[in-house]
Amino acid sequence: MNIIKKYYGGVVVLQLNRPKALNALNTEVMHELVDIMQELDKDSKVGCFVITGNKKAFAAGADIKEMSDKSYLQMLGEDFFAGWEAFAKIRTPKIAAVSGYALGGGCELAMMCDMIFASENAKFGQPEIKLGVIPGIGGSQRLTKIVGRIKAMDMILTGKFINANEAMQSGLVSRIFTTEELLEKAIEVATTISSYSKVSTMIAKEVVNRSEELGLQEGVLFERRMFHSLFATSDQKEGMQAFTQKRTPNFGGFNNKIN
Ligand code: DAK
């Protein structure tokens, strides 16, 4: 079993479980993780995922041993690792809780999540250049969008690792915790997210993510139209009525019978 799945109410923690290989990401891990998440993505009771590893490694990259002997035609024919795009496309919010190494594909996996929390011992890097290759699961694109071209170029051309503080300063992580607290705090934040309407958390993700593709005018229009669309949901009524009535809202998400 490459993935350990645990439920905490509406939160599902998915722990990468190849400790002897520092959670290196192979094809089997990819299929296992993506299959679990695609199934749970449809479950209205699941409001947020936490993706994590262990204290030493979130994931030390794509599995070098799996890839090393492949030919160009095999890589092209299999469209090697294209399956990770399905991970990126999961609509339920997902938080990466990173302790230890998040390198190469591991850093890319974290960046395909919606938020990255790091423990004090976290190390991020895109060291593929040392292997005679380049990032292959979106690193050159996503890292550049997140930290900017000059910093991304420094990391990708030198292969150097950055620590949690530097990652925080660069906007790659949004919160740092002690290694002991990391998972608990990530579950706490995920529980908050899963207490909201899954309809609005999914739409919120969509509008933020579209900002990477659209110009400002189109993006603002898209946001406004999506904002309008939420007035077709019972959760908008519930959320606003609960505010006026000074009570906690009870969101139904996709379980609402009407609309
Ligand atoms: N793959 C396979 N095994 C790995 C691994 C990896 N990425 N990282 C570590 N391991 C294995 C080690 O081989 C070792 O196994 P045994 O020798 O015990 O059998 C075990 O994990 C423990 O590792 P170390 O003994 O090396 O542990 P240390 O604490 O000494 O060092 C380290 C930790 C993280 C600094 C070191 O293990 C390391 O440098 N690991 C490699 C990091 C790396 O280079 N990551 C990037 C991988 S390439 C694509 C194209 C390219 C890619 C993807 C897709 N497409 C065309 C779609 C490339 C992506 C990558 O991520």
PDB file of C-alpha atoms and ligand atoms in Angstrom:
ATOM      1  CA  MET A   1       0.000   0.000   0.000  1.00  0.00           C
ATOM      2  CA  ASN A   2       1.715   3.184  -1.201  1.00  0.00           C
ATOM      3  CA  ILE A   3      -0.884   5.542   0.255  1.00  0.00           C
ATOM      4  CA  ILE A   4      -2.340   5.525   3.766  1.00  0.00           C
ATOM      5  CA  LYS A   5      -5.817   7.042   3.875  1.00  0.00           C
ATOM      6  CA  LYS A   6      -7.337   8.402   7.104  1.00  0.00           C
ATOM      7  CA  TYR A   7     -10.604  10.287   7.680  1.00  0.00           C
ATOM      8  CA  TYR A   8     -10.958  13.147  10.146  1.00  0.00           C
ATOM      9  CA  GLY A   9     -14.594  14.154   9.668  1.00  0.00           C
ATOM     10  CA  GLY A  10     -14.800  15.876   6.288  1.00  0.00           C
ATOM     11  CA  VAL A  11     -11.002  15.835   5.919  1.00  0.00           C
ATOM     12  CA  VAL A  12      -9.089  13.010   4.264  1.00  0.00           C
ATOM     13  CA  VAL A  13      -5.376  12.712   5.014  1.00  0.00           C
ATOM     14  CA  LEU A  14      -3.418  10.877   2.328  1.00  0.00           C
ATOM     15  CA  GLN A  15       0.058   9.903   3.467  1.00  0.00           C
ATOM     16  CA  LEU A  16       2.681   8.825   0.945  1.00  0.00           C
ATOM     17  CA  ASN A  17       4.066   5.554   2.219  1.00  0.00           C
ATOM     18  CA  ARG A  18       7.364   4.563   0.602  1.00  0.00           C
ATOM     19  CA  PRO A  19       9.631   5.602   3.495  1.00  0.00           C
ATOM     20  CA  LYS A  20      12.595   3.460   2.373  1.00  0.00           C
ATOM     21  CA  ALA A  21      12.680   5.354  -0.950  1.00  0.00           C
ATOM     22  CA  LEU A  22      11.986   8.727   0.710  1.00  0.00           C
ATOM     23  CA  ASN A  23       8.514   8.562  -0.858  1.00  0.00           C
ATOM     24  CA  ALA A  24       9.883   8.708  -4.394  1.00  0.00           C
ATOM     25  CA  LEU A  25       6.975   9.013  -6.784  1.00  0.00           C
ATOM     26  CA  ASN A  26       6.590   6.126  -9.211  1.00  0.00           C
ATOM     27  CA  THR A  27       3.791   5.254 -11.611  1.00  0.00           C
ATOM     28  CA  GLU A  28       2.113   3.011  -9.050  1.00  0.00           C
ATOM     29  CA  VAL A  29       2.007   5.816  -6.450  1.00  0.00           C
ATOM     30  CA  MET A  30       0.621   8.195  -9.053  1.00  0.00           C
ATOM     31  CA  HIS A  31      -2.219   5.851 -10.065  1.00  0.00           C
ATOM     32  CA  GLU A  32      -3.038   4.910  -6.463  1.00  0.00           C
ATOM     33  CA  LEU A  33      -3.151   8.514  -5.275  1.00  0.00           C
ATOM     34  CA  VAL A  34      -5.060   9.836  -8.263  1.00  0.00           C
ATOM     35  CA  ASP A  35      -7.626   6.975  -8.173  1.00  0.00           C
ATOM     36  CA  ILE A  36      -8.361   7.578  -4.481  1.00  0.00           C
ATOM     37  CA  MET A  37      -8.682  11.325  -4.975  1.00  0.00           C
ATOM     38  CA  GLN A  38     -10.850  11.152  -8.096  1.00  0.00           C
ATOM     39  CA  GLU A  39     -13.274   8.886  -6.239  1.00  0.00           C
ATOM     40  CA  LEU A  40     -13.383  11.126  -3.156  1.00  0.00           C
ATOM     41  CA  ASP A  41     -13.632  14.279  -5.274  1.00  0.00           C
ATOM     42  CA  LYS A  42     -17.201  13.196  -6.079  1.00  0.00           C
ATOM     43  CA  ASP A  43     -18.044  12.655  -2.399  1.00  0.00           C
ATOM     44  CA  SER A  44     -19.882  15.695  -1.059  1.00  0.00           C
ATOM     45  CA  LYS A  45     -18.871  14.769   2.502  1.00  0.00           C
ATOM     46  CA  VAL A  46     -15.180  15.188   1.693  1.00  0.00           C
ATOM     47  CA  GLY A  47     -14.377  18.899   2.005  1.00  0.00           C
ATOM     48  CA  CYS A  48     -10.571  18.954   1.967  1.00  0.00           C
ATOM     49  CA  PHE A  49      -7.537  16.722   1.452  1.00  0.00           C
ATOM     50  CA  VAL A  50      -4.242  16.873   3.308  1.00  0.00           C
ATOM     51  CA  ILE A  51      -1.362  15.318   1.364  1.00  0.00           C
ATOM     52  CA  THR A  52       1.638  14.465   3.490  1.00  0.00           C
ATOM     53  CA  GLY A  53       4.710  12.268   3.825  1.00  0.00           C
ATOM     54  CA  ASN A  54       6.828  11.540   6.891  1.00  0.00           C
ATOM     55  CA  LYS A  55       9.264  13.576   8.991  1.00  0.00           C
ATOM     56  CA  LYS A  56      12.238  12.919   6.686  1.00  0.00           C
ATOM     57  CA  ALA A  57      10.525  13.297   3.330  1.00  0.00           C
ATOM     58  CA  PHE A  58       7.357  14.623   1.805  1.00  0.00           C
ATOM     59  CA  ALA A  59       8.712  13.131  -1.445  1.00  0.00           C
ATOM     60  CA  ALA A  60      12.314  13.160  -2.726  1.00  0.00           C
ATOM     61  CA  GLY A  61      11.197  13.376  -6.332  1.00  0.00           C
ATOM     62  CA  ALA A  62      10.100  11.191  -9.171  1.00  0.00           C
ATOM     63  CA  ASP A  63      11.492   7.671  -8.813  1.00  0.00           C
ATOM     64  CA  ILE A  64      14.895   7.905 -10.479  1.00  0.00           C
ATOM     65  CA  LYS A  65      15.267   4.111 -10.479  1.00  0.00           C
ATOM     66  CA  GLU A  66      11.999   3.690 -12.397  1.00  0.00           C
ATOM     67  CA  MET A  67      12.973   6.281 -14.996  1.00  0.00           C
ATOM     68  CA  SER A  68      16.699   5.771 -15.479  1.00  0.00           C
ATOM     69  CA  ASP A  69      16.621   3.082 -18.198  1.00  0.00           C
ATOM     70  CA  LYS A  70      13.652   4.366 -20.157  1.00  0.00           C
ATOM     71  CA  SER A  71      14.144   5.385 -23.760  1.00  0.00           C
ATOM     72  CA  TYR A  72      12.831   8.547 -25.361  1.00  0.00           C
ATOM     73  CA  LEU A  73      10.199   6.545 -27.248  1.00  0.00           C
ATOM     74  CA  GLN A  74       9.022   4.853 -24.044  1.00  0.00           C
ATOM     75  CA  MET A  75       8.689   8.215 -22.269  1.00  0.00           C
ATOM     76  CA  LEU A  76       6.833   9.671 -25.238  1.00  0.00           C
ATOM     77  CA  GLY A  77       4.705   6.581 -25.893  1.00  0.00           C
ATOM     78  CA  GLU A  78       3.603   6.311 -22.237  1.00  0.00           C
ATOM     79  CA  ASP A  79       3.303  10.101 -22.032  1.00  0.00           C
ATOM     80  CA  PHE A  80       5.237   9.472 -18.842  1.00  0.00           C
ATOM     81  CA  PHE A  81       3.776  11.122 -15.759  1.00  0.00           C
ATOM     82  CA  ALA A  82       1.035  12.924 -17.707  1.00  0.00           C
ATOM     83  CA  GLY A  83      -1.277  11.283 -15.148  1.00  0.00           C
ATOM     84  CA  TRP A  84      -0.166  13.833 -12.548  1.00  0.00           C
ATOM     85  CA  GLU A  85      -2.260  16.433 -14.353  1.00  0.00           C
ATOM     86  CA  ALA A  86      -5.308  14.551 -13.021  1.00  0.00           C
ATOM     87  CA  PHE A  87      -3.964  15.234  -9.519  1.00  0.00           C
ATOM     88  CA  ALA A  88      -3.696  18.945 -10.333  1.00  0.00           C
ATOM     89  CA  LYS A  89      -7.281  18.928 -11.603  1.00  0.00           C
ATOM     90  CA  ILE A  90      -8.846  17.563  -8.388  1.00  0.00           C
ATOM     91  CA  ARG A  91     -11.544  20.083  -7.494  1.00  0.00           C
ATOM     92  CA  THR A  92     -11.724  19.509  -3.743  1.00  0.00           C
ATOM     93  CA  PRO A  93      -9.257  21.790  -1.912  1.00  0.00           C
ATOM     94  CA  LYS A  94      -5.961  20.086  -1.079  1.00  0.00           C
ATOM     95  CA  ILE A  95      -3.249  21.119   1.364  1.00  0.00           C
ATOM     96  CA  ALA A  96       0.317  19.823   1.156  1.00  0.00           C
ATOM     97  CA  ALA A  97       1.806  19.314   4.631  1.00  0.00           C
ATOM     98  CA  VAL A  98       5.544  19.149   3.976  1.00  0.00           C
ATOM     99  CA  SER A  99       8.192  17.863   6.365  1.00  0.00           C
ATOM    100  CA  GLY A 100      11.703  17.089   5.167  1.00  0.00           C
ATOM    101  CA  TYR A 101      12.502  16.798   1.478  1.00  0.00           C
ATOM    102  CA  ALA A 102      10.119  18.066  -1.197  1.00  0.00           C
ATOM    103  CA  LEU A 103      12.396  17.705  -4.208  1.00  0.00           C
ATOM    104  CA  GLY A 104      11.802  17.490  -7.931  1.00  0.00           C
ATOM    105  CA  GLY A 105       8.457  15.733  -8.406  1.00  0.00           C
ATOM    106  CA  GLY A 106       7.899  16.119  -4.647  1.00  0.00           C
ATOM    107  CA  CYS A 107       8.114  19.907  -4.894  1.00  0.00           C
ATOM    108  CA  GLU A 108       5.932  19.735  -8.004  1.00  0.00           C
ATOM    109  CA  LEU A 109       3.368  17.601  -6.168  1.00  0.00           C
ATOM    110  CA  ALA A 110       3.238  20.169  -3.361  1.00  0.00           C
ATOM    111  CA  MET A 111       2.804  22.981  -5.913  1.00  0.00           C
ATOM    112  CA  MET A 112      -0.129  21.136  -7.497  1.00  0.00           C
ATOM    113  CA  CYS A 113      -1.866  21.484  -4.130  1.00  0.00           C
ATOM    114  CA  ASP A 114      -3.811  24.627  -3.232  1.00  0.00           C
ATOM    115  CA  MET A 115      -1.784  25.497  -0.158  1.00  0.00           C
ATOM    116  CA  ILE A 116       1.573  24.393   1.164  1.00  0.00           C
ATOM    117  CA  PHE A 117       2.296  24.245   4.890  1.00  0.00           C
ATOM    118  CA  ALA A 118       5.844  23.410   5.919  1.00  0.00           C
ATOM    119  CA  SER A 119       7.532  22.189   9.048  1.00  0.00           C
ATOM    120  CA  GLU A 120      10.745  23.867  10.192  1.00  0.00           C
ATOM    121  CA  ASN A 121      12.869  21.075   8.661  1.00  0.00           C
ATOM    122  CA  ALA A 122      11.293  21.258   5.186  1.00  0.00           C
ATOM    123  CA  LYS A 123      13.584  21.541   2.157  1.00  0.00           C
ATOM    124  CA  PHE A 124      12.276  22.415  -1.282  1.00  0.00           C
ATOM    125  CA  GLY A 125      14.196  22.065  -4.518  1.00  0.00           C
ATOM    126  CA  GLN A 126      14.169  21.200  -8.204  1.00  0.00           C
ATOM    127  CA  PRO A 127      17.471  19.300  -8.460  1.00  0.00           C
ATOM    128  CA  GLU A 128      16.733  17.523 -11.773  1.00  0.00           C
ATOM    129  CA  ILE A 129      19.560  19.450 -13.463  1.00  0.00           C
ATOM    130  CA  LYS A 130      22.010  17.325 -11.440  1.00  0.00           C
ATOM    131  CA  LEU A 131      20.564  14.223 -13.147  1.00  0.00           C
ATOM    132  CA  GLY A 132      20.933  15.607 -16.655  1.00  0.00           C
ATOM    133  CA  VAL A 133      17.249  16.459 -17.002  1.00  0.00           C
ATOM    134  CA  ILE A 134      14.838  19.256 -16.103  1.00  0.00           C
ATOM    135  CA  PRO A 135      11.629  19.445 -14.045  1.00  0.00           C
ATOM    136  CA  GLY A 136       8.993  17.278 -15.743  1.00  0.00           C
ATOM    137  CA  ILE A 137       5.763  17.632 -13.752  1.00  0.00           C
ATOM    138  CA  GLY A 138       5.232  21.347 -14.159  1.00  0.00           C
ATOM    139  CA  GLY A 139       8.069  22.651 -11.957  1.00  0.00           C
ATOM    140  CA  SER A 140       9.462  25.148 -14.433  1.00  0.00           C
ATOM    141  CA  GLN A 141       5.989  26.613 -14.934  1.00  0.00           C
ATOM    142  CA  ARG A 142       4.409  26.489 -11.477  1.00  0.00           C
ATOM    143  CA  LEU A 143       7.547  27.429  -9.519  1.00  0.00           C
ATOM    144  CA  THR A 144       8.123  30.398 -11.814  1.00  0.00           C
ATOM    145  CA  LYS A 145       4.548  31.603 -11.360  1.00  0.00           C
ATOM    146  CA  ILE A 146       4.809  31.246  -7.591  1.00  0.00           C
ATOM    147  CA  VAL A 147       8.296  32.585  -6.752  1.00  0.00           C
ATOM    148  CA  GLY A 148       9.113  34.599  -9.886  1.00  0.00           C
ATOM    149  CA  ARG A 149      11.494  33.960 -12.785  1.00  0.00           C
ATOM    150  CA  ILE A 150      14.801  34.918 -11.162  1.00  0.00           C
ATOM    151  CA  LYS A 151      14.354  32.817  -8.017  1.00  0.00           C
ATOM    152  CA  ALA A 152      12.935  29.881 -10.022  1.00  0.00           C
ATOM    153  CA  MET A 153      15.880  30.099 -12.434  1.00  0.00           C
ATOM    154  CA  ASP A 154      18.316  30.053  -9.498  1.00  0.00           C
ATOM    155  CA  MET A 155      16.696  26.922  -8.062  1.00  0.00           C
ATOM    156  CA  ILE A 156      16.298  25.113 -11.400  1.00  0.00           C
ATOM    157  CA  LEU A 157      19.738  25.937 -12.817  1.00  0.00           C
ATOM    158  CA  THR A 158      21.705  25.244  -9.625  1.00  0.00           C
ATOM    159  CA  GLY A 159      19.512  22.566  -8.055  1.00  0.00           C
ATOM    160  CA  LYS A 160      19.926  24.224  -4.653  1.00  0.00           C
ATOM    161  CA  PHE A 161      17.462  23.519  -1.868  1.00  0.00           C
ATOM    162  CA  ILE A 162      15.629  26.236   0.040  1.00  0.00           C
ATOM    163  CA  ASN A 163      14.473  25.899   3.633  1.00  0.00           C
ATOM    164  CA  ALA A 164      11.044  26.613   5.099  1.00  0.00           C
ATOM    165  CA  ASN A 165      11.805  30.258   5.913  1.00  0.00           C
ATOM    166  CA  GLU A 166      13.100  31.003   2.421  1.00  0.00           C
ATOM    167  CA  ALA A 167      10.099  29.180   0.959  1.00  0.00           C
ATOM    168  CA  MET A 168       7.844  31.317   3.130  1.00  0.00           C
ATOM    169  CA  GLN A 169       9.572  34.545   2.021  1.00  0.00           C
ATOM    170  CA  SER A 170       9.215  33.447  -1.604  1.00  0.00           C
ATOM    171  CA  GLY A 171       5.487  32.745  -1.303  1.00  0.00           C
ATOM    172  CA  LEU A 172       5.908  29.006  -1.818  1.00  0.00           C
ATOM    173  CA  VAL A 173       4.494  28.151   1.612  1.00  0.00           C
ATOM    174  CA  SER A 174       1.860  30.018   3.563  1.00  0.00           C
ATOM    175  CA  ARG A 175       2.397  28.634   7.082  1.00  0.00           C
ATOM    176  CA  ILE A 176       5.277  27.086   9.045  1.00  0.00           C
ATOM    177  CA  PHE A 177       4.826  24.805  12.054  1.00  0.00           C
ATOM    178  CA  THR A 178       7.059  22.594  14.160  1.00  0.00           C
ATOM    179  CA  THR A 179       7.482  19.099  12.754  1.00  0.00           C
ATOM    180  CA  GLU A 180       5.415  17.702  15.623  1.00  0.00           C
ATOM    181  CA  GLU A 181       2.539  20.146  15.054  1.00  0.00           C
ATOM    182  CA  LEU A 182       2.458  20.170  11.250  1.00  0.00           C
ATOM    183  CA  LEU A 183      -0.119  17.477  10.532  1.00  0.00           C
ATOM    184  CA  GLU A 184      -2.413  18.463  13.390  1.00  0.00           C
ATOM    185  CA  LYS A 185      -2.423  22.101  12.243  1.00  0.00           C
ATOM    186  CA  ALA A 186      -2.977  21.123   8.612  1.00  0.00           C
ATOM    187  CA  ILE A 187      -5.964  18.998   9.653  1.00  0.00           C
ATOM    188  CA  GLU A 188      -7.257  21.934  11.712  1.00  0.00           C
ATOM    189  CA  VAL A 189      -7.158  24.269   8.680  1.00  0.00           C
ATOM    190  CA  ALA A 190      -8.598  21.548   6.430  1.00  0.00           C
ATOM    191  CA  THR A 191     -11.444  21.060   8.916  1.00  0.00           C
ATOM    192  CA  THR A 192     -12.246  24.781   8.706  1.00  0.00           C
ATOM    193  CA  ILE A 193     -12.321  24.584   4.908  1.00  0.00           C
ATOM    194  CA  SER A 194     -14.481  21.460   4.978  1.00  0.00           C
ATOM    195  CA  SER A 195     -16.975  23.225   7.261  1.00  0.00           C
ATOM    196  CA  TYR A 196     -17.781  25.627   4.393  1.00  0.00           C
ATOM    197  CA  SER A 197     -19.978  24.854   1.405  1.00  0.00           C
ATOM    198  CA  LYS A 198     -18.125  22.519  -0.954  1.00  0.00           C
ATOM    199  CA  VAL A 199     -19.818  24.363  -3.810  1.00  0.00           C
ATOM    200  CA  SER A 200     -18.186  27.650  -2.802  1.00  0.00           C
ATOM    201  CA  THR A 201     -14.773  26.187  -1.945  1.00  0.00           C
ATOM    202  CA  MET A 202     -14.617  24.515  -5.370  1.00  0.00           C
ATOM    203  CA  ILE A 203     -15.667  27.717  -7.122  1.00  0.00           C
ATOM    204  CA  ALA A 204     -13.222  29.766  -5.033  1.00  0.00           C
ATOM    205  CA  LYS A 205     -10.418  27.486  -6.208  1.00  0.00           C
ATOM    206  CA  GLU A 206     -11.520  27.828  -9.810  1.00  0.00           C
ATOM    207  CA  VAL A 207     -11.539  31.609  -9.805  1.00  0.00           C
ATOM    208  CA  VAL A 208      -8.144  31.870  -8.087  1.00  0.00           C
ATOM    209  CA  ASN A 209      -6.624  29.341 -10.485  1.00  0.00           C
ATOM    210  CA  ARG A 210      -8.078  31.087 -13.534  1.00  0.00           C
ATOM    211  CA  SER A 211      -6.143  34.204 -12.544  1.00  0.00           C
ATOM    212  CA  GLU A 212      -3.028  32.415 -13.822  1.00  0.00           C
ATOM    213  CA  GLU A 213      -4.551  32.087 -17.285  1.00  0.00           C
ATOM    214  CA  LEU A 214      -6.682  35.212 -17.735  1.00  0.00           C
ATOM    215  CA  GLY A 215      -5.950  38.920 -18.046  1.00  0.00           C
ATOM    216  CA  LEU A 216      -7.304  41.185 -15.289  1.00  0.00           C
ATOM    217  CA  GLN A 217     -10.498  42.309 -17.049  1.00  0.00           C
ATOM    218  CA  GLU A 218     -11.502  38.789 -18.092  1.00  0.00           C
ATOM    219  CA  GLY A 219     -10.543  37.433 -14.686  1.00  0.00           C
ATOM    220  CA  VAL A 220     -12.609  39.992 -12.806  1.00  0.00           C
ATOM    221  CA  LEU A 221     -15.581  39.342 -15.104  1.00  0.00           C
ATOM    222  CA  PHE A 222     -15.233  35.572 -14.590  1.00  0.00           C
ATOM    223  CA  GLU A 223     -15.106  36.102 -10.826  1.00  0.00           C
ATOM    224  CA  ARG A 224     -18.206  38.321 -10.886  1.00  0.00           C
ATOM    225  CA  ARG A 225     -20.187  35.819 -12.964  1.00  0.00           C
ATOM    226  CA  MET A 226     -19.182  32.984 -10.634  1.00  0.00           C
ATOM    227  CA  PHE A 227     -20.131  35.159  -7.657  1.00  0.00           C
ATOM    228  CA  HIS A 228     -23.556  35.698  -9.255  1.00  0.00           C
ATOM    229  CA  SER A 229     -23.924  31.961  -9.851  1.00  0.00           C
ATOM    230  CA  LEU A 230     -23.560  31.217  -6.144  1.00  0.00           C
ATOM    231  CA  PHE A 231     -26.877  33.021  -5.609  1.00  0.00           C
ATOM    232  CA  ALA A 232     -28.465  29.966  -7.206  1.00  0.00           C
ATOM    233  CA  THR A 233     -27.346  27.852  -4.229  1.00  0.00           C
ATOM    234  CA  SER A 234     -29.123  27.227  -0.936  1.00  0.00           C
ATOM    235  CA  ASP A 235     -25.781  27.663   0.797  1.00  0.00           C
ATOM    236  CA  GLN A 236     -25.656  31.344  -0.155  1.00  0.00           C
ATOM    237  CA  LYS A 237     -29.069  31.828   1.507  1.00  0.00           C
ATOM    238  CA  GLU A 238     -28.015  29.754   4.516  1.00  0.00           C
ATOM    239  CA  GLY A 239     -24.691  31.570   4.921  1.00  0.00           C
ATOM    240  CA  MET A 240     -26.198  35.035   4.752  1.00  0.00           C
ATOM    241  CA  GLN A 241     -29.243  34.197   6.881  1.00  0.00           C
ATOM    242  CA  ALA A 242     -27.039  32.591   9.532  1.00  0.00           C
ATOM    243  CA  PHE A 243     -24.962  35.782   9.658  1.00  0.00           C
ATOM    244  CA  THR A 244     -28.084  37.931  10.183  1.00  0.00           C
ATOM    245  CA  GLN A 245     -29.491  35.507  12.748  1.00  0.00           C
ATOM    246  CA  LYS A 246     -26.141  35.351  14.572  1.00  0.00           C
ATOM    247  CA  ARG A 247     -25.798  31.573  14.323  1.00  0.00           C
ATOM    248  CA  THR A 248     -23.377  29.128  12.751  1.00  0.00           C
ATOM    249  CA  PRO A 249     -24.369  28.253   9.178  1.00  0.00           C
ATOM    250  CA  ASN A 250     -25.207  24.677   8.301  1.00  0.00           C
ATOM    251  CA  PHE A 251     -24.051  24.227   4.723  1.00  0.00           C
ATOM    252  CA  GLY A 252     -25.407  21.389   2.616  1.00  0.00           C
ATOM    253  CA  GLY A 253     -23.022  21.715  -0.299  1.00  0.00           C
ATOM    254  CA  PHE A 254     -23.885  19.251  -3.054  1.00  0.00           C
ATOM    255  CA  ASN A 255     -26.413  17.508  -0.778  1.00  0.00           C
ATOM    256  CA  ASN A 256     -28.896  20.369  -1.035  1.00  0.00           C
ATOM    257  CA  LYS A 257     -32.139  19.126  -2.549  1.00  0.00           C
ATOM    258  CA  ILE A 258     -33.057  22.273  -4.446  1.00  0.00           C
ATOM    259  CA  ASN A 259     -31.160  24.286  -7.084  1.00  0.00           C
TER     260      ASN A 259
HETATM  261  N1  DAK B   1      14.095   8.167  -6.620  1.00  0.00           N
HETATM  262  C1  DAK B   1      14.383   6.906  -6.213  1.00  0.00           C
HETATM  263  N2  DAK B   1      14.957   6.604  -5.037  1.00  0.00           N
HETATM  264  C2  DAK B   1      15.276   7.617  -4.220  1.00  0.00           C
HETATM  265  C3  DAK B   1      15.014   8.967  -4.568  1.00  0.00           C
HETATM  266  C4  DAK B   1      14.393   9.213  -5.828  1.00  0.00           C
HETATM  267  N3  DAK B   1      14.045  10.466  -6.250  1.00  0.00           N
HETATM  268  N4  DAK B   1      15.448   9.760  -3.571  1.00  0.00           N
HETATM  269  C5  DAK B   1      15.959   8.927  -2.625  1.00  0.00           C
HETATM  270  N5  DAK B   1      15.851   7.641  -3.004  1.00  0.00           N
HETATM  271  C6  DAK B   1      16.263   6.441  -2.292  1.00  0.00           C
HETATM  272  C7  DAK B   1      17.788   6.307  -2.303  1.00  0.00           C
HETATM  273  O1  DAK B   1      18.224   5.697  -3.503  1.00  0.00           O
HETATM  274  C8  DAK B   1      18.001   5.394  -1.096  1.00  0.00           C
HETATM  275  O2  DAK B   1      17.670   4.078  -1.456  1.00  0.00           O
HETATM  276  P1  DAK B   1      18.665   2.825  -1.077  1.00  0.00           P
HETATM  277  O3  DAK B   1      19.994   3.197  -1.595  1.00  0.00           O
HETATM  278  O4  DAK B   1      18.600   2.788   0.439  1.00  0.00           O
HETATM  279  O5  DAK B   1      18.006   1.650  -1.727  1.00  0.00           O
HETATM  280  C9  DAK B   1      16.927   5.881  -0.127  1.00  0.00           C
HETATM  281  O6  DAK B   1      15.946   6.554  -0.910  1.00  0.00           O
HETATM  282  C10 DAK B   1      17.464   6.875   0.908  1.00  0.00           C
HETATM  283  O7  DAK B   1      18.117   7.925   0.200  1.00  0.00           O
HETATM  284  P2  DAK B   1      19.603   8.423   0.567  1.00  0.00           P
HETATM  285  O8  DAK B   1      20.424   7.315   1.107  1.00  0.00           O
HETATM  286  O9  DAK B   1      20.115   9.134  -0.624  1.00  0.00           O
HETATM  287  O10 DAK B   1      19.271   9.443   1.741  1.00  0.00           O
HETATM  288  P3  DAK B   1      20.118  10.706   2.193  1.00  0.00           P
HETATM  289  O11 DAK B   1      19.494  11.167   3.460  1.00  0.00           O
HETATM  290  O12 DAK B   1      21.588  10.417   2.164  1.00  0.00           O
HETATM  291  O13 DAK B   1      19.865  11.813   1.057  1.00  0.00           O
HETATM  292  C11 DAK B   1      18.461  13.106  -0.517  1.00  0.00           C
HETATM  293  C12 DAK B   1      18.561  12.368   0.866  1.00  0.00           C
HETATM  294  C13 DAK B   1      16.999  13.515  -0.702  1.00  0.00           C
HETATM  295  C14 DAK B   1      19.336  14.361  -0.490  1.00  0.00           C
HETATM  296  C15 DAK B   1      18.946  12.137  -1.637  1.00  0.00           C
HETATM  297  O14 DAK B   1      18.252  10.887  -1.494  1.00  0.00           O
HETATM  298  C16 DAK B   1      18.668  12.664  -3.007  1.00  0.00           C
HETATM  299  O15 DAK B   1      19.390  13.522  -3.503  1.00  0.00           O
HETATM  300  N6  DAK B   1      17.627  12.120  -3.672  1.00  0.00           N
HETATM  301  C17 DAK B   1      17.318  12.464  -5.046  1.00  0.00           C
HETATM  302  C18 DAK B   1      16.658  13.824  -5.126  1.00  0.00           C
HETATM  303  C19 DAK B   1      16.342  14.176  -6.556  1.00  0.00           C
HETATM  304  O16 DAK B   1      17.257  14.262  -7.416  1.00  0.00           O
HETATM  305  N7  DAK B   1      15.065  14.403  -6.864  1.00  0.00           N
HETATM  306  C20 DAK B   1      14.639  14.689  -8.227  1.00  0.00           C
HETATM  307  C21 DAK B   1      14.321  13.403  -8.937  1.00  0.00           C
HETATM  308  S1  DAK B   1      13.901  13.640 -10.666  1.00  0.00           S
HETATM  309  C22 DAK B   1       9.397  13.860 -16.368  1.00  0.00           C
HETATM  310  C23 DAK B   1      10.721  14.217 -16.486  1.00  0.00           C
HETATM  311  C24 DAK B   1      11.498  14.358 -15.381  1.00  0.00           C
HETATM  312  C25 DAK B   1      10.978  14.165 -14.123  1.00  0.00           C
HETATM  313  C26 DAK B   1       9.680  13.827 -14.005  1.00  0.00           C
HETATM  314  C27 DAK B   1       8.884  13.673 -15.095  1.00  0.00           C
HETATM  315  N8  DAK B   1       8.590  13.701 -17.539  1.00  0.00           N
HETATM  316  C28 DAK B   1       9.169  13.683 -18.825  1.00  0.00           C
HETATM  317  C29 DAK B   1       7.142  13.729 -17.391  1.00  0.00           C
HETATM  318  C30 DAK B   1      11.895  14.275 -13.006  1.00  0.00           C
HETATM  319  C31 DAK B   1      11.501  14.411 -11.826  1.00  0.00           C
HETATM  320  C32 DAK B   1      12.296  14.222 -10.625  1.00  0.00           C
HETATM  321  O17 DAK B   1      11.760  14.440  -9.619  1.00  0.00           O
END
